[in-house]
Amino acid sequence: MRRLLLLLFLSLPVLAAAPGDEINLDIGTPPVIIVKHSLAQRTSRLVRFYEVGIIGLGNDGMIKMRDGSRLNLAQRQIAEKLIDQENPDRNSLIYAIAEAHGGQSAEPATRQAQIKRWKAQFHSGWWIEDGQGIWIQKP
């Protein structure tokens, strides 16, 4: 699988953006592709927890435990492990996209654009935290 990804990366042109350009969240640099692949592999396991309201999307774009009271110890550990794996990858994705757009100075705009996308991608009925820390279900 890693060889396949390596061959894919070597065959793709690097699509770095010039500083000052609008943030392209679909930029295809190798670091972005690697992180997106990691996030995609974890999605099906996270969906089970999204659908029952155990975890949700925090206002900062990170995944948070919303209501772990219905979980037994083993289930809680699984949810926490998934969150602990997901959030660093989400930050890595933001940093990789920002790097392709000129570096650290593009990070705030990249973060806001990516959070907006994640909120839009969240399904109806899944939980999202608002700016005051209150959890609401997406209509």
JSON list of C-alpha atoms in Angstrom, two decimals:
[
{"chain": "A", "resi": 1, "resn": "MET", "atom": "CA", "xyz": [0.00, 0.00, 0.00]},
{"chain": "A", "resi": 2, "resn": "ARG", "atom": "CA", "xyz": [2.81, 2.39, 0.85]},
{"chain": "A", "resi": 3, "resn": "ARG", "atom": "CA", "xyz": [4.46, 1.67, -2.50]},
{"chain": "A", "resi": 4, "resn": "LEU", "atom": "CA", "xyz": [1.22, 2.46, -4.25]},
{"chain": "A", "resi": 5, "resn": "LEU", "atom": "CA", "xyz": [0.97, 5.79, -2.40]},
{"chain": "A", "resi": 6, "resn": "LEU", "atom": "CA", "xyz": [4.61, 6.57, -3.17]},
{"chain": "A", "resi": 7, "resn": "LEU", "atom": "CA", "xyz": [4.06, 5.88, -6.87]},
{"chain": "A", "resi": 8, "resn": "LEU", "atom": "CA", "xyz": [0.97, 8.04, -6.79]},
{"chain": "A", "resi": 9, "resn": "PHE", "atom": "CA", "xyz": [2.88, 10.92, -5.20]},
{"chain": "A", "resi": 10, "resn": "LEU", "atom": "CA", "xyz": [5.72, 10.67, -7.68]},
{"chain": "A", "resi": 11, "resn": "SER", "atom": "CA", "xyz": [3.32, 10.77, -10.61]},
{"chain": "A", "resi": 12, "resn": "LEU", "atom": "CA", "xyz": [1.41, 13.83, -9.39]},
{"chain": "A", "resi": 13, "resn": "PRO", "atom": "CA", "xyz": [2.67, 17.35, -9.98]},
{"chain": "A", "resi": 14, "resn": "VAL", "atom": "CA", "xyz": [3.18, 19.38, -6.86]},
{"chain": "A", "resi": 15, "resn": "LEU", "atom": "CA", "xyz": [0.42, 21.95, -6.72]},
{"chain": "A", "resi": 16, "resn": "ALA", "atom": "CA", "xyz": [1.74, 24.52, -4.27]},
{"chain": "A", "resi": 17, "resn": "ALA", "atom": "CA", "xyz": [-0.05, 27.84, -4.20]},
{"chain": "A", "resi": 18, "resn": "ALA", "atom": "CA", "xyz": [1.53, 31.23, -4.28]},
{"chain": "A", "resi": 19, "resn": "PRO", "atom": "CA", "xyz": [1.34, 33.27, -1.07]},
{"chain": "A", "resi": 20, "resn": "GLY", "atom": "CA", "xyz": [-1.71, 35.53, -1.02]},
{"chain": "A", "resi": 21, "resn": "ASP", "atom": "CA", "xyz": [-3.86, 33.17, -3.11]},
{"chain": "A", "resi": 22, "resn": "GLU", "atom": "CA", "xyz": [-7.23, 32.05, -1.80]},
{"chain": "A", "resi": 23, "resn": "ILE", "atom": "CA", "xyz": [-6.94, 28.93, 0.35]},
{"chain": "A", "resi": 24, "resn": "ASN", "atom": "CA", "xyz": [-7.33, 25.80, -1.77]},
{"chain": "A", "resi": 25, "resn": "LEU", "atom": "CA", "xyz": [-8.32, 23.01, 0.63]},
{"chain": "A", "resi": 26, "resn": "ASP", "atom": "CA", "xyz": [-8.07, 20.47, -2.19]},
{"chain": "A", "resi": 27, "resn": "ILE", "atom": "CA", "xyz": [-4.41, 21.15, -2.89]},
{"chain": "A", "resi": 28, "resn": "GLY", "atom": "CA", "xyz": [-2.58, 17.95, -3.82]},
{"chain": "A", "resi": 29, "resn": "THR", "atom": "CA", "xyz": [0.80, 18.15, -2.17]},
{"chain": "A", "resi": 30, "resn": "PRO", "atom": "CA", "xyz": [2.19, 14.85, -0.85]},
{"chain": "A", "resi": 31, "resn": "PRO", "atom": "CA", "xyz": [1.84, 15.83, 2.85]},
{"chain": "A", "resi": 32, "resn": "VAL", "atom": "CA", "xyz": [-1.81, 16.79, 2.33]},
{"chain": "A", "resi": 33, "resn": "ILE", "atom": "CA", "xyz": [-2.57, 13.55, 0.49]},
{"chain": "A", "resi": 34, "resn": "ILE", "atom": "CA", "xyz": [-0.94, 11.43, 3.20]},
{"chain": "A", "resi": 35, "resn": "VAL", "atom": "CA", "xyz": [-2.91, 13.09, 6.01]},
{"chain": "A", "resi": 36, "resn": "LYS", "atom": "CA", "xyz": [-6.18, 12.96, 4.09]},
{"chain": "A", "resi": 37, "resn": "HIS", "atom": "CA", "xyz": [-5.63, 9.24, 3.54]},
{"chain": "A", "resi": 38, "resn": "SER", "atom": "CA", "xyz": [-5.09, 8.72, 7.28]},
{"chain": "A", "resi": 39, "resn": "LEU", "atom": "CA", "xyz": [-8.24, 10.69, 8.11]},
{"chain": "A", "resi": 40, "resn": "ALA", "atom": "CA", "xyz": [-10.30, 8.78, 5.55]},
{"chain": "A", "resi": 41, "resn": "GLN", "atom": "CA", "xyz": [-9.25, 5.41, 6.95]},
{"chain": "A", "resi": 42, "resn": "ARG", "atom": "CA", "xyz": [-10.55, 6.38, 10.40]},
{"chain": "A", "resi": 43, "resn": "THR", "atom": "CA", "xyz": [-13.86, 7.90, 9.29]},
{"chain": "A", "resi": 44, "resn": "SER", "atom": "CA", "xyz": [-15.99, 4.74, 9.32]},
{"chain": "A", "resi": 45, "resn": "ARG", "atom": "CA", "xyz": [-15.04, 4.06, 12.94]},
{"chain": "A", "resi": 46, "resn": "LEU", "atom": "CA", "xyz": [-15.84, 7.62, 13.98]},
{"chain": "A", "resi": 47, "resn": "VAL", "atom": "CA", "xyz": [-19.23, 7.62, 12.25]},
{"chain": "A", "resi": 48, "resn": "ARG", "atom": "CA", "xyz": [-20.58, 5.06, 14.73]},
{"chain": "A", "resi": 49, "resn": "PHE", "atom": "CA", "xyz": [-19.91, 7.52, 17.55]},
{"chain": "A", "resi": 50, "resn": "TYR", "atom": "CA", "xyz": [-21.16, 10.58, 15.60]},
{"chain": "A", "resi": 51, "resn": "GLU", "atom": "CA", "xyz": [-24.47, 8.91, 14.82]},
{"chain": "A", "resi": 52, "resn": "VAL", "atom": "CA", "xyz": [-25.35, 8.20, 18.46]},
{"chain": "A", "resi": 53, "resn": "GLY", "atom": "CA", "xyz": [-24.11, 11.57, 19.73]},
{"chain": "A", "resi": 54, "resn": "ILE", "atom": "CA", "xyz": [-21.16, 10.30, 21.74]},
{"chain": "A", "resi": 55, "resn": "ILE", "atom": "CA", "xyz": [-18.67, 12.55, 19.94]},
{"chain": "A", "resi": 56, "resn": "GLY", "atom": "CA", "xyz": [-19.07, 15.70, 17.92]},
{"chain": "A", "resi": 57, "resn": "LEU", "atom": "CA", "xyz": [-17.26, 18.48, 16.12]},
{"chain": "A", "resi": 58, "resn": "GLY", "atom": "CA", "xyz": [-15.87, 21.10, 18.46]},
{"chain": "A", "resi": 59, "resn": "ASN", "atom": "CA", "xyz": [-15.97, 24.80, 17.62]},
{"chain": "A", "resi": 60, "resn": "ASP", "atom": "CA", "xyz": [-12.21, 24.62, 17.02]},
{"chain": "A", "resi": 61, "resn": "GLY", "atom": "CA", "xyz": [-12.61, 21.92, 14.35]},
{"chain": "A", "resi": 62, "resn": "MET", "atom": "CA", "xyz": [-11.37, 19.16, 16.61]},
{"chain": "A", "resi": 63, "resn": "ILE", "atom": "CA", "xyz": [-13.38, 16.07, 17.54]},
{"chain": "A", "resi": 64, "resn": "LYS", "atom": "CA", "xyz": [-14.54, 16.05, 21.16]},
{"chain": "A", "resi": 65, "resn": "MET", "atom": "CA", "xyz": [-16.27, 13.66, 23.52]},
{"chain": "A", "resi": 66, "resn": "ARG", "atom": "CA", "xyz": [-19.79, 15.02, 23.88]},
{"chain": "A", "resi": 67, "resn": "ASP", "atom": "CA", "xyz": [-21.51, 12.39, 26.00]},
{"chain": "A", "resi": 68, "resn": "GLY", "atom": "CA", "xyz": [-19.50, 9.40, 27.12]},
{"chain": "A", "resi": 69, "resn": "SER", "atom": "CA", "xyz": [-21.89, 8.49, 29.93]},
{"chain": "A", "resi": 70, "resn": "ARG", "atom": "CA", "xyz": [-23.56, 5.76, 27.85]},
{"chain": "A", "resi": 71, "resn": "LEU", "atom": "CA", "xyz": [-20.30, 3.97, 27.13]},
{"chain": "A", "resi": 72, "resn": "ASN", "atom": "CA", "xyz": [-18.77, 1.13, 29.06]},
{"chain": "A", "resi": 73, "resn": "LEU", "atom": "CA", "xyz": [-15.06, 1.35, 29.81]},
{"chain": "A", "resi": 74, "resn": "ALA", "atom": "CA", "xyz": [-13.94, -0.51, 26.67]},
{"chain": "A", "resi": 75, "resn": "GLN", "atom": "CA", "xyz": [-16.16, 1.60, 24.39]},
{"chain": "A", "resi": 76, "resn": "ARG", "atom": "CA", "xyz": [-14.97, 4.80, 26.05]},
{"chain": "A", "resi": 77, "resn": "GLN", "atom": "CA", "xyz": [-11.34, 3.78, 25.53]},
{"chain": "A", "resi": 78, "resn": "ILE", "atom": "CA", "xyz": [-12.02, 3.12, 21.85]},
{"chain": "A", "resi": 79, "resn": "ALA", "atom": "CA", "xyz": [-13.70, 6.52, 21.42]},
{"chain": "A", "resi": 80, "resn": "GLU", "atom": "CA", "xyz": [-10.90, 8.32, 23.25]},
{"chain": "A", "resi": 81, "resn": "LYS", "atom": "CA", "xyz": [-8.24, 6.54, 21.19]},
{"chain": "A", "resi": 82, "resn": "LEU", "atom": "CA", "xyz": [-9.99, 7.53, 17.96]},
{"chain": "A", "resi": 83, "resn": "ILE", "atom": "CA", "xyz": [-10.19, 11.14, 19.14]},
{"chain": "A", "resi": 84, "resn": "ASP", "atom": "CA", "xyz": [-6.52, 11.06, 20.15]},
{"chain": "A", "resi": 85, "resn": "GLN", "atom": "CA", "xyz": [-5.61, 9.84, 16.65]},
{"chain": "A", "resi": 86, "resn": "GLU", "atom": "CA", "xyz": [-8.00, 12.11, 14.74]},
{"chain": "A", "resi": 87, "resn": "ASN", "atom": "CA", "xyz": [-7.17, 15.51, 16.21]},
{"chain": "A", "resi": 88, "resn": "PRO", "atom": "CA", "xyz": [-3.41, 15.51, 15.54]},
{"chain": "A", "resi": 89, "resn": "ASP", "atom": "CA", "xyz": [-4.16, 14.46, 11.96]},
{"chain": "A", "resi": 90, "resn": "ARG", "atom": "CA", "xyz": [-6.66, 17.31, 11.63]},
{"chain": "A", "resi": 91, "resn": "ASN", "atom": "CA", "xyz": [-3.99, 19.76, 12.82]},
{"chain": "A", "resi": 92, "resn": "SER", "atom": "CA", "xyz": [-1.44, 18.17, 10.48]},
{"chain": "A", "resi": 93, "resn": "LEU", "atom": "CA", "xyz": [-3.82, 18.63, 7.57]},
{"chain": "A", "resi": 94, "resn": "ILE", "atom": "CA", "xyz": [-4.26, 22.31, 8.40]},
{"chain": "A", "resi": 95, "resn": "TYR", "atom": "CA", "xyz": [-0.49, 22.80, 8.72]},
{"chain": "A", "resi": 96, "resn": "ALA", "atom": "CA", "xyz": [0.20, 20.95, 5.45]},
{"chain": "A", "resi": 97, "resn": "ILE", "atom": "CA", "xyz": [-2.35, 23.03, 3.54]},
{"chain": "A", "resi": 98, "resn": "ALA", "atom": "CA", "xyz": [-1.01, 26.23, 5.11]},
{"chain": "A", "resi": 99, "resn": "GLU", "atom": "CA", "xyz": [2.55, 25.25, 4.19]},
{"chain": "A", "resi": 100, "resn": "ALA", "atom": "CA", "xyz": [1.48, 24.92, 0.56]},
{"chain": "A", "resi": 101, "resn": "HIS", "atom": "CA", "xyz": [-0.01, 28.42, 0.78]},
{"chain": "A", "resi": 102, "resn": "GLY", "atom": "CA", "xyz": [3.06, 30.20, 2.08]},
{"chain": "A", "resi": 103, "resn": "GLY", "atom": "CA", "xyz": [3.66, 28.78, 5.52]},
{"chain": "A", "resi": 104, "resn": "GLN", "atom": "CA", "xyz": [2.71, 29.73, 9.04]},
{"chain": "A", "resi": 105, "resn": "SER", "atom": "CA", "xyz": [1.15, 33.04, 8.04]},
{"chain": "A", "resi": 106, "resn": "ALA", "atom": "CA", "xyz": [-1.56, 31.15, 6.08]},
{"chain": "A", "resi": 107, "resn": "GLU", "atom": "CA", "xyz": [-2.45, 28.90, 9.03]},
{"chain": "A", "resi": 108, "resn": "PRO", "atom": "CA", "xyz": [-5.29, 31.02, 10.55]},
{"chain": "A", "resi": 109, "resn": "ALA", "atom": "CA", "xyz": [-7.09, 31.40, 7.21]},
{"chain": "A", "resi": 110, "resn": "THR", "atom": "CA", "xyz": [-6.52, 27.72, 6.43]},
{"chain": "A", "resi": 111, "resn": "ARG", "atom": "CA", "xyz": [-7.88, 26.67, 9.82]},
{"chain": "A", "resi": 112, "resn": "GLN", "atom": "CA", "xyz": [-11.04, 28.77, 9.41]},
{"chain": "A", "resi": 113, "resn": "ALA", "atom": "CA", "xyz": [-11.65, 27.50, 5.88]},
{"chain": "A", "resi": 114, "resn": "GLN", "atom": "CA", "xyz": [-11.15, 23.87, 6.94]},
{"chain": "A", "resi": 115, "resn": "ILE", "atom": "CA", "xyz": [-13.44, 24.22, 9.98]},
{"chain": "A", "resi": 116, "resn": "LYS", "atom": "CA", "xyz": [-16.12, 25.66, 7.71]},
{"chain": "A", "resi": 117, "resn": "ARG", "atom": "CA", "xyz": [-15.73, 22.66, 5.38]},
{"chain": "A", "resi": 118, "resn": "TRP", "atom": "CA", "xyz": [-15.86, 20.14, 8.23]},
{"chain": "A", "resi": 119, "resn": "LYS", "atom": "CA", "xyz": [-19.06, 21.73, 9.53]},
{"chain": "A", "resi": 120, "resn": "ALA", "atom": "CA", "xyz": [-20.60, 21.60, 6.06]},
{"chain": "A", "resi": 121, "resn": "GLN", "atom": "CA", "xyz": [-19.61, 17.93, 5.68]},
{"chain": "A", "resi": 122, "resn": "PHE", "atom": "CA", "xyz": [-21.17, 16.94, 9.00]},
{"chain": "A", "resi": 123, "resn": "HIS", "atom": "CA", "xyz": [-24.43, 15.04, 8.54]},
{"chain": "A", "resi": 124, "resn": "SER", "atom": "CA", "xyz": [-27.82, 16.14, 9.78]},
{"chain": "A", "resi": 125, "resn": "GLY", "atom": "CA", "xyz": [-28.36, 14.99, 13.37]},
{"chain": "A", "resi": 126, "resn": "TRP", "atom": "CA", "xyz": [-24.65, 14.97, 14.27]},
{"chain": "A", "resi": 127, "resn": "TRP", "atom": "CA", "xyz": [-23.52, 17.27, 17.07]},
{"chain": "A", "resi": 128, "resn": "ILE", "atom": "CA", "xyz": [-21.56, 20.50, 16.59]},
{"chain": "A", "resi": 129, "resn": "GLU", "atom": "CA", "xyz": [-20.32, 22.80, 19.33]},
{"chain": "A", "resi": 130, "resn": "ASP", "atom": "CA", "xyz": [-21.14, 26.48, 18.88]},
{"chain": "A", "resi": 131, "resn": "GLY", "atom": "CA", "xyz": [-18.95, 29.44, 19.84]},
{"chain": "A", "resi": 132, "resn": "GLN", "atom": "CA", "xyz": [-20.27, 29.43, 23.42]},
{"chain": "A", "resi": 133, "resn": "GLY", "atom": "CA", "xyz": [-19.50, 25.76, 23.99]},
{"chain": "A", "resi": 134, "resn": "ILE", "atom": "CA", "xyz": [-23.11, 24.62, 23.61]},
{"chain": "A", "resi": 135, "resn": "TRP", "atom": "CA", "xyz": [-23.74, 21.42, 21.67]},
{"chain": "A", "resi": 136, "resn": "ILE", "atom": "CA", "xyz": [-26.41, 21.55, 18.96]},
{"chain": "A", "resi": 137, "resn": "GLN", "atom": "CA", "xyz": [-27.53, 18.95, 16.46]},
{"chain": "A", "resi": 138, "resn": "LYS", "atom": "CA", "xyz": [-26.98, 19.90, 12.86]},
{"chain": "A", "resi": 139, "resn": "PRO", "atom": "CA", "xyz": [-30.38, 20.36, 11.21]}
]
